[in-house]
Amino acid sequence: MKEKLPIAIVSDLACPWCFIGKARLEKALESHDLTERVAITWLPYELNPDMPAEGMDRTAYLDAKFGAGKRKEIEIRLSEAALESGVTFNWARVTKSVNTRMAHMLVAAASTVQRGTEMKAALFKAYWQDGRDIGDVETLVAIAGEQGFDEQAARDELTNEELRETVIGLEAHAQQVGVTGVPFFIIDGKLAVSGAQTGDVWAQVFKQVLSDAA
């Protein structure tokens, strides 16, 4: 495999399984010595496109979606699933469910200079571990600054209507091609993997892809 293997990842920053799925993939790539042999593209998806711009209380959101009193049960299950991947969640700090449109715009902007993965990682950490409001423009500008980007340039991108429409278009395209849940991985433009799969599943995927390439 001389050229880098393209992997497109459809995900939402407000999706805990996407955080776990990213970590599981990275761990699998590392264990198969493939980290430097793949080119990852991040594609946006909003689990809650109708989420108010200011977000909403997370407990209230989970009660409405899954039934009253389910939050603790959900969080325990996620924490257990995350253990082997090295991901941790700081549930006490995650007090708000957020609108992720602008966060996706920031990842898209960073991707134009091949920094999409670093920005995605920073935003996942900011939300799930630090409890920061990644639906807030000032928080996003600050995170961009922490990643070495010019803050005014980041602010301009977050108010860029053309970029907003691009993100909306990419989300619509994902739904048109049948993506109904995330994370969703597209390997080499032809092999689809749905869900936060474990290392043994990725081992089979890599074996098939590398066999096809050979």
PDB file of N, CA and C in Angstrom, residues 59-140:
ATOM      1  N   THR A  59     -29.512  16.580  31.558  1.00  0.00           N
ATOM      2  CA  THR A  59     -30.406  15.621  32.219  1.00  0.00           C
ATOM      3  C   THR A  59     -31.806  15.711  31.620  1.00  0.00           C
ATOM      4  N   ALA A  60     -32.284  16.924  31.399  1.00  0.00           N
ATOM      5  CA  ALA A  60     -33.609  17.111  30.804  1.00  0.00           C
ATOM      6  C   ALA A  60     -33.658  16.524  29.396  1.00  0.00           C
ATOM      7  N   TYR A  61     -32.571  16.713  28.648  1.00  0.00           N
ATOM      8  CA  TYR A  61     -32.506  16.183  27.283  1.00  0.00           C
ATOM      9  C   TYR A  61     -32.552  14.657  27.293  1.00  0.00           C
ATOM     10  N   LEU A  62     -31.741  14.033  28.170  1.00  0.00           N
ATOM     11  CA  LEU A  62     -31.702  12.571  28.226  1.00  0.00           C
ATOM     12  C   LEU A  62     -33.012  11.993  28.748  1.00  0.00           C
ATOM     13  N   ASP A  63     -33.633  12.695  29.698  1.00  0.00           N
ATOM     14  CA  ASP A  63     -34.937  12.241  30.203  1.00  0.00           C
ATOM     15  C   ASP A  63     -35.970  12.240  29.084  1.00  0.00           C
ATOM     16  N   ALA A  64     -35.933  13.290  28.253  1.00  0.00           N
ATOM     17  CA  ALA A  64     -36.897  13.406  27.159  1.00  0.00           C
ATOM     18  C   ALA A  64     -36.648  12.344  26.088  1.00  0.00           C
ATOM     19  N   LYS A  65     -35.380  12.018  25.855  1.00  0.00           N
ATOM     20  CA  LYS A  65     -35.031  11.086  24.780  1.00  0.00           C
ATOM     21  C   LYS A  65     -35.147   9.624  25.195  1.00  0.00           C
ATOM     22  N   PHE A  66     -34.720   9.302  26.427  1.00  0.00           N
ATOM     23  CA  PHE A  66     -34.638   7.902  26.842  1.00  0.00           C
ATOM     24  C   PHE A  66     -35.574   7.521  27.991  1.00  0.00           C
ATOM     25  N   GLY A  67     -36.202   8.523  28.598  1.00  0.00           N
ATOM     26  CA  GLY A  67     -37.054   8.252  29.748  1.00  0.00           C
ATOM     27  C   GLY A  67     -36.432   8.776  31.028  1.00  0.00           C
ATOM     28  N   ALA A  68     -37.273   9.162  31.960  1.00  0.00           N
ATOM     29  CA  ALA A  68     -36.799   9.771  33.204  1.00  0.00           C
ATOM     30  C   ALA A  68     -35.882   8.841  33.983  1.00  0.00           C
ATOM     31  N   GLY A  69     -34.809   9.416  34.526  1.00  0.00           N
ATOM     32  CA  GLY A  69     -33.920   8.673  35.404  1.00  0.00           C
ATOM     33  C   GLY A  69     -32.937   7.741  34.724  1.00  0.00           C
ATOM     34  N   LYS A  70     -32.783   7.853  33.406  1.00  0.00           N
ATOM     35  CA  LYS A  70     -31.907   6.933  32.674  1.00  0.00           C
ATOM     36  C   LYS A  70     -30.467   7.424  32.591  1.00  0.00           C
ATOM     37  N   ARG A  71     -30.212   8.681  32.969  1.00  0.00           N
ATOM     38  CA  ARG A  71     -28.887   9.248  32.731  1.00  0.00           C
ATOM     39  C   ARG A  71     -27.761   8.420  33.358  1.00  0.00           C
ATOM     40  N   LYS A  72     -27.888   8.072  34.628  1.00  0.00           N
ATOM     41  CA  LYS A  72     -26.816   7.356  35.328  1.00  0.00           C
ATOM     42  C   LYS A  72     -26.536   6.006  34.665  1.00  0.00           C
ATOM     43  N   GLU A  73     -27.593   5.299  34.312  1.00  0.00           N
ATOM     44  CA  GLU A  73     -27.449   3.995  33.660  1.00  0.00           C
ATOM     45  C   GLU A  73     -26.694   4.136  32.329  1.00  0.00           C
ATOM     46  N   ILE A  74     -27.036   5.161  31.562  1.00  0.00           N
ATOM     47  CA  ILE A  74     -26.384   5.413  30.269  1.00  0.00           C
ATOM     48  C   ILE A  74     -24.905   5.729  30.480  1.00  0.00           C
ATOM     49  N   GLU A  75     -24.622   6.565  31.458  1.00  0.00           N
ATOM     50  CA  GLU A  75     -23.247   6.978  31.700  1.00  0.00           C
ATOM     51  C   GLU A  75     -22.370   5.820  32.177  1.00  0.00           C
ATOM     52  N   ILE A  76     -22.918   4.950  33.000  1.00  0.00           N
ATOM     53  CA  ILE A  76     -22.157   3.781  33.463  1.00  0.00           C
ATOM     54  C   ILE A  76     -21.817   2.876  32.290  1.00  0.00           C
ATOM     55  N   ARG A  77     -22.793   2.651  31.419  1.00  0.00           N
ATOM     56  CA  ARG A  77     -22.575   1.782  30.255  1.00  0.00           C
ATOM     57  C   ARG A  77     -21.500   2.369  29.333  1.00  0.00           C
ATOM     58  N   LEU A  78     -21.550   3.674  29.122  1.00  0.00           N
ATOM     59  CA  LEU A  78     -20.564   4.329  28.268  1.00  0.00           C
ATOM     60  C   LEU A  78     -19.164   4.278  28.888  1.00  0.00           C
ATOM     61  N   SER A  79     -19.091   4.516  30.180  1.00  0.00           N
ATOM     62  CA  SER A  79     -17.788   4.487  30.855  1.00  0.00           C
ATOM     63  C   SER A  79     -17.162   3.104  30.775  1.00  0.00           C
ATOM     64  N   GLU A  80     -17.982   2.072  30.928  1.00  0.00           N
ATOM     65  CA  GLU A  80     -17.473   0.696  30.833  1.00  0.00           C
ATOM     66  C   GLU A  80     -16.987   0.406  29.419  1.00  0.00           C
ATOM     67  N   ALA A  81     -17.736   0.868  28.417  1.00  0.00           N
ATOM     68  CA  ALA A  81     -17.355   0.631  27.024  1.00  0.00           C
ATOM     69  C   ALA A  81     -16.079   1.380  26.659  1.00  0.00           C
ATOM     70  N   ALA A  82     -15.858   2.510  27.328  1.00  0.00           N
ATOM     71  CA  ALA A  82     -14.712   3.357  27.003  1.00  0.00           C
ATOM     72  C   ALA A  82     -13.412   2.873  27.625  1.00  0.00           C
ATOM     73  N   LEU A  83     -13.504   2.068  28.657  1.00  0.00           N
ATOM     74  CA  LEU A  83     -12.324   1.696  29.435  1.00  0.00           C
ATOM     75  C   LEU A  83     -11.165   1.171  28.591  1.00  0.00           C
ATOM     76  N   GLU A  84     -11.450   0.168  27.734  1.00  0.00           N
ATOM     77  CA  GLU A  84     -10.353  -0.472  27.008  1.00  0.00           C
ATOM     78  C   GLU A  84      -9.744   0.431  25.944  1.00  0.00           C
ATOM     79  N   SER A  85     -10.443   1.500  25.588  1.00  0.00           N
ATOM     80  CA  SER A  85      -9.915   2.399  24.556  1.00  0.00           C
ATOM     81  C   SER A  85      -9.084   3.527  25.154  1.00  0.00           C
ATOM     82  N   GLY A  86      -9.126   3.652  26.474  1.00  0.00           N
ATOM     83  CA  GLY A  86      -8.377   4.721  27.128  1.00  0.00           C
ATOM     84  C   GLY A  86      -9.135   6.029  27.242  1.00  0.00           C
ATOM     85  N   VAL A  87     -10.359   6.061  26.780  1.00  0.00           N
ATOM     86  CA  VAL A  87     -11.190   7.264  26.874  1.00  0.00           C
ATOM     87  C   VAL A  87     -11.813   7.354  28.262  1.00  0.00           C
ATOM     88  N   THR A  88     -11.867   8.555  28.792  1.00  0.00           N
ATOM     89  CA  THR A  88     -12.593   8.782  30.040  1.00  0.00           C
ATOM     90  C   THR A  88     -13.593   9.907  29.836  1.00  0.00           C
ATOM     91  N   PHE A  89     -14.699   9.818  30.538  1.00  0.00           N
ATOM     92  CA  PHE A  89     -15.723  10.862  30.526  1.00  0.00           C
ATOM     93  C   PHE A  89     -15.795  11.492  31.911  1.00  0.00           C
ATOM     94  N   ASN A  90     -15.940  12.786  31.955  1.00  0.00           N
ATOM     95  CA  ASN A  90     -16.122  13.475  33.230  1.00  0.00           C
ATOM     96  C   ASN A  90     -17.590  13.919  33.304  1.00  0.00           C
ATOM     97  N   TRP A  91     -18.450  12.972  33.704  1.00  0.00           N
ATOM     98  CA  TRP A  91     -19.896  13.206  33.615  1.00  0.00           C
ATOM     99  C   TRP A  91     -20.360  14.386  34.461  1.00  0.00           C
ATOM    100  N   ALA A  92     -19.704  14.631  35.585  1.00  0.00           N
ATOM    101  CA  ALA A  92     -20.126  15.722  36.461  1.00  0.00           C
ATOM    102  C   ALA A  92     -20.010  17.080  35.768  1.00  0.00           C
ATOM    103  N   ARG A  93     -19.094  17.160  34.814  1.00  0.00           N
ATOM    104  CA  ARG A  93     -18.887  18.439  34.121  1.00  0.00           C
ATOM    105  C   ARG A  93     -19.758  18.610  32.884  1.00  0.00           C
ATOM    106  N   VAL A  94     -20.280  17.492  32.364  1.00  0.00           N
ATOM    107  CA  VAL A  94     -21.092  17.579  31.141  1.00  0.00           C
ATOM    108  C   VAL A  94     -22.527  17.897  31.542  1.00  0.00           C
ATOM    109  N   THR A  95     -22.801  19.167  31.709  1.00  0.00           N
ATOM    110  CA  THR A  95     -24.102  19.596  32.225  1.00  0.00           C
ATOM    111  C   THR A  95     -25.063  20.030  31.128  1.00  0.00           C
ATOM    112  N   LYS A  96     -24.545  20.212  29.921  1.00  0.00           N
ATOM    113  CA  LYS A  96     -25.378  20.732  28.839  1.00  0.00           C
ATOM    114  C   LYS A  96     -25.262  19.875  27.590  1.00  0.00           C
ATOM    115  N   SER A  97     -26.398  19.651  26.921  1.00  0.00           N
ATOM    116  CA  SER A  97     -26.385  19.087  25.576  1.00  0.00           C
ATOM    117  C   SER A  97     -26.298  20.264  24.622  1.00  0.00           C
ATOM    118  N   VAL A  98     -25.400  20.172  23.655  1.00  0.00           N
ATOM    119  CA  VAL A  98     -25.068  21.351  22.854  1.00  0.00           C
ATOM    120  C   VAL A  98     -25.484  21.212  21.395  1.00  0.00           C
ATOM    121  N   ASN A  99     -25.632  22.359  20.748  1.00  0.00           N
ATOM    122  CA  ASN A  99     -25.793  22.428  19.303  1.00  0.00           C
ATOM    123  C   ASN A  99     -24.379  22.389  18.705  1.00  0.00           C
ATOM    124  N   THR A 100     -24.097  21.429  17.835  1.00  0.00           N
ATOM    125  CA  THR A 100     -22.725  21.219  17.363  1.00  0.00           C
ATOM    126  C   THR A 100     -22.432  21.803  15.982  1.00  0.00           C
ATOM    127  N   ARG A 101     -23.363  22.568  15.417  1.00  0.00           N
ATOM    128  CA  ARG A 101     -23.150  23.095  14.057  1.00  0.00           C
ATOM    129  C   ARG A 101     -21.845  23.884  13.943  1.00  0.00           C
ATOM    130  N   MET A 102     -21.626  24.829  14.842  1.00  0.00           N
ATOM    131  CA  MET A 102     -20.418  25.653  14.753  1.00  0.00           C
ATOM    132  C   MET A 102     -19.153  24.844  15.033  1.00  0.00           C
ATOM    133  N   ALA A 103     -19.243  23.859  15.906  1.00  0.00           N
ATOM    134  CA  ALA A 103     -18.082  23.012  16.181  1.00  0.00           C
ATOM    135  C   ALA A 103     -17.683  22.244  14.928  1.00  0.00           C
ATOM    136  N   HIS A 104     -18.675  21.772  14.170  1.00  0.00           N
ATOM    137  CA  HIS A 104     -18.382  21.099  12.902  1.00  0.00           C
ATOM    138  C   HIS A 104     -17.733  22.075  11.915  1.00  0.00           C
ATOM    139  N   MET A 105     -18.183  23.318  11.935  1.00  0.00           N
ATOM    140  CA  MET A 105     -17.585  24.337  11.059  1.00  0.00           C
ATOM    141  C   MET A 105     -16.118  24.548  11.412  1.00  0.00           C
ATOM    142  N   LEU A 106     -15.809  24.514  12.698  1.00  0.00           N
ATOM    143  CA  LEU A 106     -14.429  24.711  13.139  1.00  0.00           C
ATOM    144  C   LEU A 106     -13.547  23.540  12.689  1.00  0.00           C
ATOM    145  N   VAL A 107     -14.072  22.323  12.778  1.00  0.00           N
ATOM    146  CA  VAL A 107     -13.328  21.153  12.299  1.00  0.00           C
ATOM    147  C   VAL A 107     -13.102  21.257  10.788  1.00  0.00           C
ATOM    148  N   ALA A 108     -14.140  21.680  10.069  1.00  0.00           N
ATOM    149  CA  ALA A 108     -14.023  21.824   8.614  1.00  0.00           C
ATOM    150  C   ALA A 108     -12.964  22.860   8.251  1.00  0.00           C
ATOM    151  N   ALA A 109     -12.949  23.966   8.987  1.00  0.00           N
ATOM    152  CA  ALA A 109     -11.954  25.014   8.732  1.00  0.00           C
ATOM    153  C   ALA A 109     -10.543  24.499   9.010  1.00  0.00           C
ATOM    154  N   ALA A 110     -10.380  23.770  10.111  1.00  0.00           N
ATOM    155  CA  ALA A 110      -9.069  23.218  10.458  1.00  0.00           C
ATOM    156  C   ALA A 110      -8.627  22.174   9.438  1.00  0.00           C
ATOM    157  N   SER A 111      -9.584  21.480   8.863  1.00  0.00           N
ATOM    158  CA  SER A 111      -9.269  20.435   7.887  1.00  0.00           C
ATOM    159  C   SER A 111      -8.653  21.007   6.615  1.00  0.00           C
ATOM    160  N   THR A 112      -8.937  22.263   6.310  1.00  0.00           N
ATOM    161  CA  THR A 112      -8.378  22.876   5.103  1.00  0.00           C
ATOM    162  C   THR A 112      -6.867  23.040   5.213  1.00  0.00           C
ATOM    163  N   VAL A 113      -6.331  22.979   6.420  1.00  0.00           N
ATOM    164  CA  VAL A 113      -4.872  23.036   6.619  1.00  0.00           C
ATOM    165  C   VAL A 113      -4.377  21.738   7.286  1.00  0.00           C
ATOM    166  N   GLN A 114      -5.109  20.644   7.014  1.00  0.00           N
ATOM    167  CA  GLN A 114      -4.735  19.309   7.498  1.00  0.00           C
ATOM    168  C   GLN A 114      -4.620  19.227   9.015  1.00  0.00           C
ATOM    169  N   ARG A 115      -5.509  19.965   9.710  1.00  0.00           N
ATOM    170  CA  ARG A 115      -5.493  19.927  11.175  1.00  0.00           C
ATOM    171  C   ARG A 115      -6.840  19.470  11.732  1.00  0.00           C
ATOM    172  N   GLY A 116      -7.628  18.831  10.893  1.00  0.00           N
ATOM    173  CA  GLY A 116      -8.960  18.422  11.319  1.00  0.00           C
ATOM    174  C   GLY A 116      -8.956  17.436  12.472  1.00  0.00           C
ATOM    175  N   THR A 117      -8.048  16.466  12.429  1.00  0.00           N
ATOM    176  CA  THR A 117      -8.006  15.450  13.486  1.00  0.00           C
ATOM    177  C   THR A 117      -7.629  16.063  14.821  1.00  0.00           C
ATOM    178  N   GLU A 118      -6.660  16.988  14.805  1.00  0.00           N
ATOM    179  CA  GLU A 118      -6.255  17.657  16.050  1.00  0.00           C
ATOM    180  C   GLU A 118      -7.398  18.488  16.625  1.00  0.00           C
ATOM    181  N   MET A 119      -8.135  19.164  15.742  1.00  0.00           N
ATOM    182  CA  MET A 119      -9.256  19.979  16.220  1.00  0.00           C
ATOM    183  C   MET A 119     -10.373  19.091  16.757  1.00  0.00           C
ATOM    184  N   LYS A 120     -10.631  17.992  16.069  1.00  0.00           N
ATOM    185  CA  LYS A 120     -11.668  17.059  16.520  1.00  0.00           C
ATOM    186  C   LYS A 120     -11.324  16.542  17.919  1.00  0.00           C
ATOM    187  N   ALA A 121     -10.060  16.161  18.110  1.00  0.00           N
ATOM    188  CA  ALA A 121      -9.620  15.646  19.411  1.00  0.00           C
ATOM    189  C   ALA A 121      -9.770  16.706  20.492  1.00  0.00           C
ATOM    190  N   ALA A 122      -9.411  17.947  20.156  1.00  0.00           N
ATOM    191  CA  ALA A 122      -9.495  19.037  21.140  1.00  0.00           C
ATOM    192  C   ALA A 122     -10.942  19.304  21.541  1.00  0.00           C
ATOM    193  N   LEU A 123     -11.844  19.212  20.579  1.00  0.00           N
ATOM    194  CA  LEU A 123     -13.260  19.475  20.866  1.00  0.00           C
ATOM    195  C   LEU A 123     -13.899  18.336  21.652  1.00  0.00           C
ATOM    196  N   PHE A 124     -13.552  17.102  21.314  1.00  0.00           N
ATOM    197  CA  PHE A 124     -14.044  15.968  22.105  1.00  0.00           C
ATOM    198  C   PHE A 124     -13.604  16.120  23.565  1.00  0.00           C
ATOM    199  N   LYS A 125     -12.326  16.421  23.764  1.00  0.00           N
ATOM    200  CA  LYS A 125     -11.806  16.592  25.124  1.00  0.00           C
ATOM    201  C   LYS A 125     -12.492  17.757  25.829  1.00  0.00           C
ATOM    202  N   ALA A 126     -12.631  18.860  25.117  1.00  0.00           N
ATOM    203  CA  ALA A 126     -13.232  20.060  25.712  1.00  0.00           C
ATOM    204  C   ALA A 126     -14.644  19.764  26.233  1.00  0.00           C
ATOM    205  N   TYR A 127     -15.406  19.003  25.452  1.00  0.00           N
ATOM    206  CA  TYR A 127     -16.793  18.739  25.840  1.00  0.00           C
ATOM    207  C   TYR A 127     -16.916  17.605  26.858  1.00  0.00           C
ATOM    208  N   TRP A 128     -16.355  16.443  26.528  1.00  0.00           N
ATOM    209  CA  TRP A 128     -16.606  15.250  27.338  1.00  0.00           C
ATOM    210  C   TRP A 128     -15.737  15.140  28.581  1.00  0.00           C
ATOM    211  N   GLN A 129     -14.601  15.845  28.589  1.00  0.00           N
ATOM    212  CA  GLN A 129     -13.715  15.752  29.752  1.00  0.00           C
ATOM    213  C   GLN A 129     -13.634  17.052  30.543  1.00  0.00           C
ATOM    214  N   ASP A 130     -13.706  18.177  29.836  1.00  0.00           N
ATOM    215  CA  ASP A 130     -13.599  19.464  30.527  1.00  0.00           C
ATOM    216  C   ASP A 130     -14.947  20.140  30.745  1.00  0.00           C
ATOM    217  N   GLY A 131     -15.996  19.614  30.116  1.00  0.00           N
ATOM    218  CA  GLY A 131     -17.335  20.161  30.314  1.00  0.00           C
ATOM    219  C   GLY A 131     -17.539  21.550  29.724  1.00  0.00           C
ATOM    220  N   ARG A 132     -16.762  21.882  28.678  1.00  0.00           N
ATOM    221  CA  ARG A 132     -16.900  23.206  28.071  1.00  0.00           C
ATOM    222  C   ARG A 132     -18.058  23.224  27.073  1.00  0.00           C
ATOM    223  N   ASP A 133     -18.636  24.385  26.887  1.00  0.00           N
ATOM    224  CA  ASP A 133     -19.798  24.544  26.006  1.00  0.00           C
ATOM    225  C   ASP A 133     -19.322  24.744  24.573  1.00  0.00           C
ATOM    226  N   ILE A 134     -19.196  23.650  23.811  1.00  0.00           N
ATOM    227  CA  ILE A 134     -18.693  23.754  22.444  1.00  0.00           C
ATOM    228  C   ILE A 134     -19.770  24.201  21.450  1.00  0.00           C
ATOM    229  N   GLY A 135     -20.901  24.645  21.972  1.00  0.00           N
ATOM    230  CA  GLY A 135     -21.901  25.288  21.131  1.00  0.00           C
ATOM    231  C   GLY A 135     -21.796  26.802  21.206  1.00  0.00           C
ATOM    232  N   ASP A 136     -20.893  27.286  22.039  1.00  0.00           N
ATOM    233  CA  ASP A 136     -20.722  28.720  22.284  1.00  0.00           C
ATOM    234  C   ASP A 136     -19.568  29.258  21.446  1.00  0.00           C
ATOM    235  N   VAL A 137     -19.809  30.331  20.718  1.00  0.00           N
ATOM    236  CA  VAL A 137     -18.801  30.851  19.796  1.00  0.00           C
ATOM    237  C   VAL A 137     -17.525  31.276  20.510  1.00  0.00           C
ATOM    238  N   GLU A 138     -17.645  31.908  21.680  1.00  0.00           N
ATOM    239  CA  GLU A 138     -16.448  32.367  22.389  1.00  0.00           C
ATOM    240  C   GLU A 138     -15.609  31.185  22.887  1.00  0.00           C
ATOM    241  N   THR A 139     -16.276  30.130  23.314  1.00  0.00           N
ATOM    242  CA  THR A 139     -15.562  28.925  23.737  1.00  0.00           C
ATOM    243  C   THR A 139     -14.829  28.308  22.561  1.00  0.00           C
ATOM    244  N   LEU A 140     -15.476  28.251  21.414  1.00  0.00           N
ATOM    245  CA  LEU A 140     -14.853  27.679  20.220  1.00  0.00           C
ATOM    246  C   LEU A 140     -13.658  28.510  19.765  1.00  0.00           C
TER     247      LEU A 140
END
